[in-house]
Amino acid sequence: MSPRKSDSRERMIVSTAALLREYGAGGTSIDRVLEHSGAPRGSVYHHFPGGRAQLLDEAVALAGDFIAGLLDAAMQDGDDPVQAIDGFFVLWRERLVSSGFRAGCPVVAVAVETNDDAPQLARSAASVFARWQEALAAPLVRHGLTEQRAGRLAAFIVAAIEGAVIMCRVEQSSAPLDAAAAEIHDLLIHALRPSPH
Amino acid sequence: MSPRKSDSRERMIVSTAALLREYGAGGTSIDRVLEHSGAPRGSVYHHFPGGRAQLLDEAVALAGDFIAGLLDAAMQDGDDPVQAIDGFFVLWRERLVSSGFRAGCPVVAVAVETNDDAPQLARSAASVFARWQEALAAPLVRHGLTEQRAGRLAAFIVAAIEGAVIMCRVEQSSAPLDAAAAEIHDLLIHALRPSPH
């Protein structure tokens, strides 16, 4: 594969993720991806024989991996899970604010539509959420929580962030995410505190 | 307006909300609404001079009011906010399970897309979320929380439910919503417990 071809493949996936974040799956057509990425039309089925569904799928996986990488790094740094989870909220807040509250989560964009013709999209979204939950749960277990409680908290944190990001976009304010961050922070401090007995 | 015309107007709004829940905004075209509702094509611009955006807007308002009504009723019943909020989670769980995890929240479906041509959609979604937050916060204030904490918890609960519903759909399981319900339940019991000092 020539470097140029590989570039246009990568650019199309990055453009798809950017469009998903801002315009949702409904607003992410192949035409719009070509316009956004500047890739030649002929490259679509060359690079993505599965068409638009494959493009969405790869964008979800790329964005999911990118965020999982940031989360893993934060979770390993300093070994303070509360601080790391605070930082995960800060990351989402920055993504919202820097886009003027226009851009949300590309995984959610795909997850809110039932795609009977492309069931792999829901599976890809589920596997991103699972990956994030594992990254959140592992340090909570290392700090003494049971696997069950850590898993429950990890699912809850991902849910609270994803829901809050959606609310922030339509309210044009970070208040819902700040509310979730503050409540989760206090909850984690409480959950990780050594039992008094 | 003849009863038949009024019927087709109502049917189109209900169909729009049903399609939004399952297929997202991208999958809710006027053609699909006509097919789902059985309404005649000529009725679209007669009943909805603002076209598709007006139809989405009215569907968001209708669904938002419907859920707010259930929430108000639960919050007034028996005056136990923890039980009422548990019941709000049960309501969302039933909606997911009865649809085979195919249908989510129609308000979220609209909120995940930036609609530069129809900014009223984001405002309508924001006003539904605000309405639900008020319904959740009021009884928490009556039970002794400050306005600020009650508001923070209310935003957090709406965020956790909306995010968890999205995760449940792609996981084909109620586990994320059950995790959020359990954590919120314990958190509310703790928040509403009289201070020991």
CSV table of C-alpha atoms in Angstrom, one decimal:
chain,number,residue,atom,x,y,z
A,1,MET,CA,0.0,0.0,0.0
A,2,SER,CA,1.4,3.4,-0.9
A,3,PRO,CA,1.8,6.0,1.9
A,4,ARG,CA,-0.7,8.2,0.2
A,5,LYS,CA,-3.4,5.6,0.1
A,6,SER,CA,-2.8,4.7,3.7
A,7,ASP,CA,-3.0,8.4,4.6
A,8,SER,CA,-6.4,8.8,3.0
A,9,ARG,CA,-7.7,5.7,4.8
A,10,GLU,CA,-6.6,7.1,8.1
A,11,ARG,CA,-7.9,10.5,7.3
A,12,MET,CA,-11.3,9.1,6.4
A,13,ILE,CA,-11.6,7.3,9.8
A,14,VAL,CA,-10.6,10.4,11.7
A,15,SER,CA,-13.1,12.5,9.8
A,16,THR,CA,-15.8,9.9,10.4
A,17,ALA,CA,-15.2,10.0,14.2
A,18,ALA,CA,-15.2,13.9,14.1
A,19,LEU,CA,-18.5,13.9,12.2
A,20,LEU,CA,-20.1,11.3,14.5
A,21,ARG,CA,-19.2,13.4,17.6
A,22,GLU,CA,-20.8,16.5,16.2
A,23,TYR,CA,-23.6,15.4,13.8
A,24,GLY,CA,-24.4,11.9,15.0
A,25,ALA,CA,-24.7,8.8,12.9
A,26,GLY,CA,-27.5,10.3,10.8
A,27,GLY,CA,-25.3,13.3,9.9
A,28,THR,CA,-22.3,11.1,8.9
A,29,SER,CA,-22.8,10.2,5.3
A,30,ILE,CA,-20.1,9.0,3.0
A,31,ASP,CA,-20.4,12.3,1.0
A,32,ARG,CA,-19.7,14.3,4.2
A,33,VAL,CA,-16.7,12.1,5.1
A,34,LEU,CA,-15.2,12.6,1.7
A,35,GLU,CA,-15.7,16.4,1.9
A,36,HIS,CA,-14.3,16.6,5.5
A,37,SER,CA,-11.3,14.3,4.7
A,38,GLY,CA,-10.6,15.5,1.2
A,39,ALA,CA,-10.2,11.8,0.2
A,40,PRO,CA,-11.0,10.8,-3.3
A,41,ARG,CA,-14.4,9.2,-3.9
A,42,GLY,CA,-12.8,6.1,-5.4
A,43,SER,CA,-11.0,5.4,-2.2
A,44,VAL,CA,-14.2,4.5,-0.2
A,45,TYR,CA,-14.8,0.9,-1.4
A,46,HIS,CA,-11.1,0.4,-2.0
A,47,HIS,CA,-10.3,1.0,1.7
A,48,PHE,CA,-13.7,0.1,3.1
A,49,PRO,CA,-15.2,-2.8,1.2
A,50,GLY,CA,-18.0,-2.9,3.8
A,51,GLY,CA,-18.9,0.7,2.9
A,52,ARG,CA,-20.3,3.2,5.4
A,53,ALA,CA,-20.9,0.6,8.2
A,54,GLN,CA,-17.2,-0.4,8.1
A,55,LEU,CA,-16.2,3.2,8.2
A,56,LEU,CA,-18.4,3.9,11.3
A,57,ASP,CA,-17.2,0.7,12.9
A,58,GLU,CA,-13.5,1.6,12.5
A,59,ALA,CA,-14.2,5.1,13.7
A,60,VAL,CA,-15.8,3.8,16.9
A,61,ALA,CA,-12.9,1.4,17.5
A,62,LEU,CA,-10.3,4.1,16.9
A,63,ALA,CA,-12.0,6.7,19.2
A,64,GLY,CA,-12.6,4.0,21.8
A,65,ASP,CA,-9.0,2.9,21.8
A,66,PHE,CA,-7.8,6.5,21.9
A,67,ILE,CA,-9.8,7.2,25.0
A,68,ALA,CA,-9.0,3.9,26.6
A,69,GLY,CA,-5.3,4.7,26.1
A,70,LEU,CA,-5.7,8.0,28.0
A,71,LEU,CA,-7.6,6.3,30.7
A,72,ASP,CA,-5.0,3.5,31.1
A,73,ALA,CA,-2.3,6.1,31.4
A,74,ALA,CA,-4.2,8.1,34.0
A,75,MET,CA,-5.0,5.0,36.0
A,76,GLN,CA,-1.4,3.9,36.1
A,77,ASP,CA,0.0,7.3,37.0
A,78,GLY,CA,0.4,7.8,40.7
A,79,ASP,CA,-1.9,5.0,41.6
A,80,ASP,CA,-4.7,7.2,43.0
A,81,PRO,CA,-7.9,6.0,41.4
A,82,VAL,CA,-10.0,9.0,42.6
A,83,GLN,CA,-7.6,11.5,41.1
A,84,ALA,CA,-7.5,9.4,37.9
A,85,ILE,CA,-11.2,9.3,37.6
A,86,ASP,CA,-11.4,13.1,38.4
A,87,GLY,CA,-9.0,13.4,35.4
A,88,PHE,CA,-11.3,11.3,33.2
A,89,PHE,CA,-14.1,13.8,33.8
A,90,VAL,CA,-11.7,16.7,33.1
A,91,LEU,CA,-10.9,15.1,29.8
A,92,TRP,CA,-14.5,15.0,28.7
A,93,ARG,CA,-15.1,18.5,30.0
A,94,GLU,CA,-12.2,19.8,27.8
A,95,ARG,CA,-13.5,17.9,24.8
A,96,LEU,CA,-16.9,19.6,25.3
A,97,VAL,CA,-15.6,23.1,26.0
A,98,SER,CA,-13.1,23.1,23.2
A,99,SER,CA,-15.8,22.3,20.7
A,100,GLY,CA,-18.2,24.9,22.0
A,101,PHE,CA,-20.4,22.1,23.3
A,102,ARG,CA,-20.9,20.9,19.8
A,103,ALA,CA,-19.1,17.5,20.0
A,104,GLY,CA,-20.0,14.6,22.1
A,105,CYS,CA,-19.0,10.9,22.1
A,106,PRO,CA,-18.7,9.1,18.8
A,107,VAL,CA,-19.5,5.7,20.4
A,108,VAL,CA,-22.8,7.0,21.8
A,109,ALA,CA,-23.6,8.4,18.3
A,110,VAL,CA,-23.6,4.9,16.9
A,111,ALA,CA,-25.1,3.2,20.0
A,112,VAL,CA,-28.4,5.2,20.0
A,113,GLU,CA,-29.5,3.7,16.7
A,114,THR,CA,-30.6,0.1,16.2
A,115,ASN,CA,-28.8,-1.0,13.0
A,116,ASP,CA,-30.4,-4.2,11.8
A,117,ASP,CA,-28.3,-4.2,8.7
A,118,ALA,CA,-25.0,-3.7,10.6
A,119,PRO,CA,-25.3,-5.4,14.0
A,120,GLN,CA,-21.5,-5.2,14.4
A,121,LEU,CA,-21.8,-1.5,15.2
A,122,ALA,CA,-23.6,-2.2,18.5
A,123,ARG,CA,-21.1,-5.0,19.3
A,124,SER,CA,-18.2,-2.5,18.7
A,125,ALA,CA,-19.8,0.1,20.9
A,126,ALA,CA,-20.4,-2.5,23.6
A,127,SER,CA,-16.8,-3.6,23.4
A,128,VAL,CA,-15.5,0.0,23.8
A,129,PHE,CA,-17.7,0.5,26.9
A,130,ALA,CA,-16.5,-2.8,28.3
A,131,ARG,CA,-12.8,-1.8,27.7
A,132,TRP,CA,-13.4,1.5,29.5
A,133,GLN,CA,-15.1,-0.2,32.4
A,134,GLU,CA,-12.2,-2.7,32.8
A,135,ALA,CA,-9.7,0.2,32.9
A,136,LEU,CA,-11.8,2.0,35.6
A,137,ALA,CA,-12.5,-1.2,37.7
A,138,ALA,CA,-8.9,-2.6,37.9
A,139,PRO,CA,-7.4,0.1,40.2
A,140,LEU,CA,-10.5,0.1,42.3
A,141,VAL,CA,-10.0,-3.6,43.0
A,142,ARG,CA,-6.3,-2.9,43.7
A,143,HIS,CA,-7.5,-0.5,46.3
A,144,GLY,CA,-9.6,-3.0,48.1
A,145,LEU,CA,-13.0,-3.1,46.5
A,146,THR,CA,-14.6,-6.4,45.5
A,147,GLU,CA,-14.6,-7.2,41.8
A,148,GLN,CA,-18.4,-6.9,41.9
A,149,ARG,CA,-18.5,-3.4,43.5
A,150,ALA,CA,-15.6,-2.2,41.3
A,151,GLY,CA,-17.5,-3.4,38.2
A,152,ARG,CA,-20.7,-1.8,39.3
A,153,LEU,CA,-18.9,1.5,40.0
A,154,ALA,CA,-17.1,1.4,36.7
A,155,ALA,CA,-20.4,0.9,34.7
A,156,PHE,CA,-22.0,3.7,36.7
A,157,ILE,CA,-19.1,6.1,36.0
A,158,VAL,CA,-19.2,5.4,32.2
A,159,ALA,CA,-23.0,5.8,32.2
A,160,ALA,CA,-22.9,9.1,34.2
A,161,ILE,CA,-20.2,10.6,31.9
A,162,GLU,CA,-22.0,9.6,28.7
A,163,GLY,CA,-25.4,10.9,29.9
A,164,ALA,CA,-23.9,14.1,31.3
A,165,VAL,CA,-22.0,14.8,28.1
A,166,ILE,CA,-25.3,14.6,26.2
A,167,MET,CA,-27.0,17.0,28.7
A,168,CYS,CA,-24.1,19.4,28.5
A,169,ARG,CA,-24.4,19.7,24.7
A,170,VAL,CA,-28.0,20.7,24.8
A,171,GLU,CA,-27.6,22.9,27.9
A,172,GLN,CA,-24.5,24.5,26.4
A,173,SER,CA,-23.0,24.2,29.8
A,174,SER,CA,-20.6,21.9,31.7
A,175,ALA,CA,-23.0,21.9,34.7
A,176,PRO,CA,-24.3,18.3,34.3
A,177,LEU,CA,-20.8,16.9,33.9
A,178,ASP,CA,-19.5,18.9,36.9
A,179,ALA,CA,-22.4,17.6,39.0
A,180,ALA,CA,-21.6,14.0,38.0
A,181,ALA,CA,-17.9,14.6,38.7
A,182,ALA,CA,-18.5,16.0,42.1
A,183,GLU,CA,-21.0,13.2,43.2
A,184,ILE,CA,-18.7,10.5,41.8
A,185,HIS,CA,-15.7,12.0,43.6
A,186,ASP,CA,-17.4,12.0,47.0
A,187,LEU,CA,-18.8,8.5,46.3
A,188,LEU,CA,-15.4,7.1,45.5
A,189,ILE,CA,-13.8,8.7,48.6
A,190,HIS,CA,-16.5,7.1,50.7
A,191,ALA,CA,-16.2,3.7,49.0
A,192,LEU,CA,-12.4,3.5,49.2
A,193,ARG,CA,-12.2,4.8,52.8
A,194,PRO,CA,-11.0,2.1,55.2
A,195,SER,CA,-13.9,0.7,57.2
A,196,PRO,CA,-14.0,2.2,60.7
A,197,HIS,CA,-14.4,-1.2,62.3
B,1,MET,CA,-60.2,20.5,12.3
B,2,SER,CA,-61.9,17.2,11.7
B,3,PRO,CA,-61.3,14.4,14.1
B,4,ARG,CA,-59.6,12.3,11.4
B,5,LYS,CA,-57.1,15.1,10.7
B,6,SER,CA,-56.4,15.5,14.3
B,7,ASP,CA,-55.9,11.7,14.6
B,8,SER,CA,-53.4,11.6,11.9
B,9,ARG,CA,-51.5,14.6,13.5
B,10,GLU,CA,-51.3,12.8,16.8
B,11,ARG,CA,-50.4,9.4,15.2
B,12,MET,CA,-47.5,11.0,13.3
B,13,ILE,CA,-46.0,12.5,16.5
B,14,VAL,CA,-46.4,9.2,18.4
B,15,SER,CA,-44.8,7.3,15.4
B,16,THR,CA,-41.9,9.9,15.3
B,17,ALA,CA,-41.2,9.3,19.0
B,18,ALA,CA,-41.3,5.5,18.5
B,19,LEU,CA,-38.9,5.7,15.5
B,20,LEU,CA,-36.5,8.1,17.4
B,21,ARG,CA,-36.3,5.7,20.3
B,22,GLU,CA,-35.3,2.8,18.1
B,23,TYR,CA,-33.5,4.2,15.0
B,24,GLY,CA,-32.2,7.6,16.3
B,25,ALA,CA,-32.7,10.9,14.5
B,26,GLY,CA,-30.8,9.7,11.4
B,27,GLY,CA,-33.3,6.8,11.0
B,28,THR,CA,-36.4,9.0,11.4
B,29,SER,CA,-37.2,10.3,8.0
B,30,ILE,CA,-40.6,11.7,6.9
B,31,ASP,CA,-41.1,8.7,4.7
B,32,ARG,CA,-40.6,6.3,7.6
B,33,VAL,CA,-43.0,8.3,9.8
B,34,LEU,CA,-45.7,8.1,7.1
B,35,GLU,CA,-45.2,4.4,6.7
B,36,HIS,CA,-45.2,3.8,10.5
B,37,SER,CA,-48.2,6.0,11.2
B,38,GLY,CA,-50.2,5.3,8.0
B,39,ALA,CA,-50.9,9.0,7.7
B,40,PRO,CA,-51.4,10.4,4.2
B,41,ARG,CA,-48.4,12.2,2.7
B,42,GLY,CA,-50.4,15.4,2.1
B,43,SER,CA,-50.8,15.7,5.9
B,44,VAL,CA,-47.2,16.4,6.6
B,45,TYR,CA,-46.9,20.1,5.7
B,46,HIS,CA,-50.6,20.6,6.6
B,47,HIS,CA,-50.0,19.6,10.2
B,48,PHE,CA,-46.3,20.4,10.4
B,49,PRO,CA,-45.5,23.5,8.4
B,50,GLY,CA,-42.0,23.4,9.9
B,51,GLY,CA,-41.5,20.0,8.3
B,52,ARG,CA,-39.3,17.2,9.8
B,53,ALA,CA,-37.8,19.5,12.4
B,54,GLN,CA,-41.2,20.4,13.8
B,55,LEU,CA,-42.2,16.8,13.9
B,56,LEU,CA,-39.0,15.8,15.8
B,57,ASP,CA,-39.6,18.8,18.2
B,58,GLU,CA,-43.1,17.8,19.0
B,59,ALA,CA,-42.2,14.2,19.5
B,60,VAL,CA,-39.4,15.2,22.0
B,61,ALA,CA,-41.9,17.5,23.9
B,62,LEU,CA,-44.6,14.8,23.9
B,63,ALA,CA,-42.3,12.0,25.1
B,64,GLY,CA,-40.6,14.4,27.7
B,65,ASP,CA,-44.0,15.4,29.1
B,66,PHE,CA,-45.2,11.8,29.3
B,67,ILE,CA,-42.2,10.7,31.3
B,68,ALA,CA,-42.3,13.9,33.4
B,69,GLY,CA,-45.9,13.0,34.3
B,70,LEU,CA,-45.0,9.5,35.4
B,71,LEU,CA,-42.1,11.0,37.4
B,72,ASP,CA,-44.3,13.6,39.1
B,73,ALA,CA,-46.9,11.0,40.0
B,74,ALA,CA,-44.2,8.7,41.5
B,75,MET,CA,-42.6,11.6,43.4
B,76,GLN,CA,-45.9,12.6,45.0
B,77,ASP,CA,-46.9,9.1,45.9
B,78,GLY,CA,-46.1,8.1,49.5
B,79,ASP,CA,-43.5,10.9,49.8
B,80,ASP,CA,-40.5,8.6,49.8
B,81,PRO,CA,-38.1,10.0,47.3
B,82,VAL,CA,-35.7,7.0,47.3
B,83,GLN,CA,-38.6,4.7,46.5
B,84,ALA,CA,-39.8,7.0,43.8
B,85,ILE,CA,-36.3,7.3,42.2
B,86,ASP,CA,-36.0,3.5,42.4
B,87,GLY,CA,-39.3,3.4,40.5
B,88,PHE,CA,-37.9,5.8,37.8
B,89,PHE,CA,-35.1,3.3,37.2
B,90,VAL,CA,-37.7,0.4,37.0
B,91,LEU,CA,-39.7,2.4,34.4
B,92,TRP,CA,-36.6,2.8,32.1
B,93,ARG,CA,-35.7,-0.9,32.7
B,94,GLU,CA,-39.2,-2.0,31.6
B,95,ARG,CA,-39.0,0.2,28.5
B,96,LEU,CA,-35.7,-1.4,27.5
B,97,VAL,CA,-36.7,-5.0,28.3
B,98,SER,CA,-40.1,-4.8,26.6
B,99,SER,CA,-38.5,-3.6,23.4
B,100,GLY,CA,-35.9,-6.3,23.5
B,101,PHE,CA,-33.3,-3.6,24.2
B,102,ARG,CA,-34.0,-2.0,20.9
B,103,ALA,CA,-35.6,1.3,22.1
B,104,GLY,CA,-33.9,4.0,24.1
B,105,CYS,CA,-34.7,7.7,24.9
B,106,PRO,CA,-36.2,9.8,22.1
B,107,VAL,CA,-34.8,13.0,23.7
B,108,VAL,CA,-31.3,11.6,23.6
B,109,ALA,CA,-31.7,10.6,20.0
B,110,VAL,CA,-32.2,14.3,19.1
B,111,ALA,CA,-29.6,15.6,21.6
B,112,VAL,CA,-26.6,13.7,20.2
B,113,GLU,CA,-26.8,15.6,16.9
B,114,THR,CA,-25.8,19.3,16.5
B,115,ASN,CA,-28.6,20.7,14.2
B,116,ASP,CA,-27.5,24.0,13.0
B,117,ASP,CA,-30.6,24.4,10.8
B,118,ALA,CA,-32.9,23.5,13.7
B,119,PRO,CA,-31.5,24.9,17.0
B,120,GLN,CA,-34.9,24.6,18.7
B,121,LEU,CA,-34.3,20.8,18.9
B,122,ALA,CA,-31.5,21.2,21.4
B,123,ARG,CA,-33.5,23.7,23.4
B,124,SER,CA,-36.5,21.4,23.5
B,125,ALA,CA,-34.2,18.5,24.7
B,126,ALA,CA,-32.7,20.8,27.3
B,127,SER,CA,-36.0,21.8,28.6
B,128,VAL,CA,-37.1,18.2,29.0
B,129,PHE,CA,-34.0,17.4,30.9
B,130,ALA,CA,-34.6,20.5,33.1
B,131,ARG,CA,-38.2,19.5,33.7
B,132,TRP,CA,-37.1,16.0,34.9
B,133,GLN,CA,-34.4,17.4,37.1
B,134,GLU,CA,-37.0,19.7,38.8
B,135,ALA,CA,-39.3,16.8,39.4
B,136,LEU,CA,-36.4,14.8,41.0
B,137,ALA,CA,-35.0,17.7,43.0
B,138,ALA,CA,-38.2,19.0,44.7
B,139,PRO,CA,-38.8,16.0,47.0
B,140,LEU,CA,-35.1,15.9,47.9
B,141,VAL,CA,-35.3,19.5,49.1
B,142,ARG,CA,-38.5,18.6,51.0
B,143,HIS,CA,-36.5,15.9,52.7
B,144,GLY,CA,-33.8,18.3,53.9
B,145,LEU,CA,-31.2,18.6,51.2
B,146,THR,CA,-30.0,22.0,50.1
B,147,GLU,CA,-31.3,23.3,46.7
B,148,GLN,CA,-27.8,23.0,45.4
B,149,ARG,CA,-27.2,19.4,46.5
B,150,ALA,CA,-30.7,18.4,45.3
B,151,GLY,CA,-30.1,20.0,41.9
B,152,ARG,CA,-26.7,18.3,41.7
B,153,LEU,CA,-28.1,14.9,42.5
B,154,ALA,CA,-31.0,15.4,40.1
B,155,ALA,CA,-28.7,16.2,37.2
B,156,PHE,CA,-26.6,13.2,38.2
B,157,ILE,CA,-29.6,10.8,38.2
B,158,VAL,CA,-30.8,11.9,34.8
B,159,ALA,CA,-27.2,11.6,33.4
B,160,ALA,CA,-26.7,8.2,34.9
B,161,ILE,CA,-30.1,6.9,33.5
B,162,GLU,CA,-29.5,8.3,30.0
B,163,GLY,CA,-26.0,6.9,29.8
B,164,ALA,CA,-27.0,3.5,31.2
B,165,VAL,CA,-29.9,3.1,28.8
B,166,ILE,CA,-27.5,3.6,25.9
B,167,MET,CA,-25.1,1.0,27.3
B,168,CYS,CA,-27.9,-1.5,28.0
B,169,ARG,CA,-29.0,-1.3,24.4
B,170,VAL,CA,-25.6,-2.2,22.9
B,171,GLU,CA,-24.9,-4.8,25.7
B,172,GLN,CA,-28.4,-6.3,25.3
B,173,SER,CA,-28.5,-6.4,29.1
B,174,SER,CA,-30.0,-4.3,31.9
B,175,ALA,CA,-26.7,-4.6,33.9
B,176,PRO,CA,-25.5,-1.0,33.4
B,177,LEU,CA,-28.9,0.4,34.5
B,178,ASP,CA,-29.1,-2.0,37.4
B,179,ALA,CA,-25.6,-0.9,38.5
B,180,ALA,CA,-26.6,2.8,38.3
B,181,ALA,CA,-29.9,2.1,40.2
B,182,ALA,CA,-28.0,0.3,43.0
B,183,GLU,CA,-25.4,3.0,43.4
B,184,ILE,CA,-27.9,5.8,43.3
B,185,HIS,CA,-30.1,4.0,45.8
B,186,ASP,CA,-27.3,3.7,48.3
B,187,LEU,CA,-26.1,7.2,47.6
B,188,LEU,CA,-29.6,8.7,48.3
B,189,ILE,CA,-30.0,6.7,51.5
B,190,HIS,CA,-26.7,8.1,52.7
B,191,ALA,CA,-27.5,11.7,51.5
B,192,LEU,CA,-30.9,11.7,53.2
B,193,ARG,CA,-29.8,10.0,56.4
B,194,PRO,CA,-30.0,12.5,59.4
B,195,SER,CA,-26.6,13.6,60.3
B,196,PRO,CA,-25.3,11.6,63.4
B,197,HIS,CA,-24.1,14.8,65.1
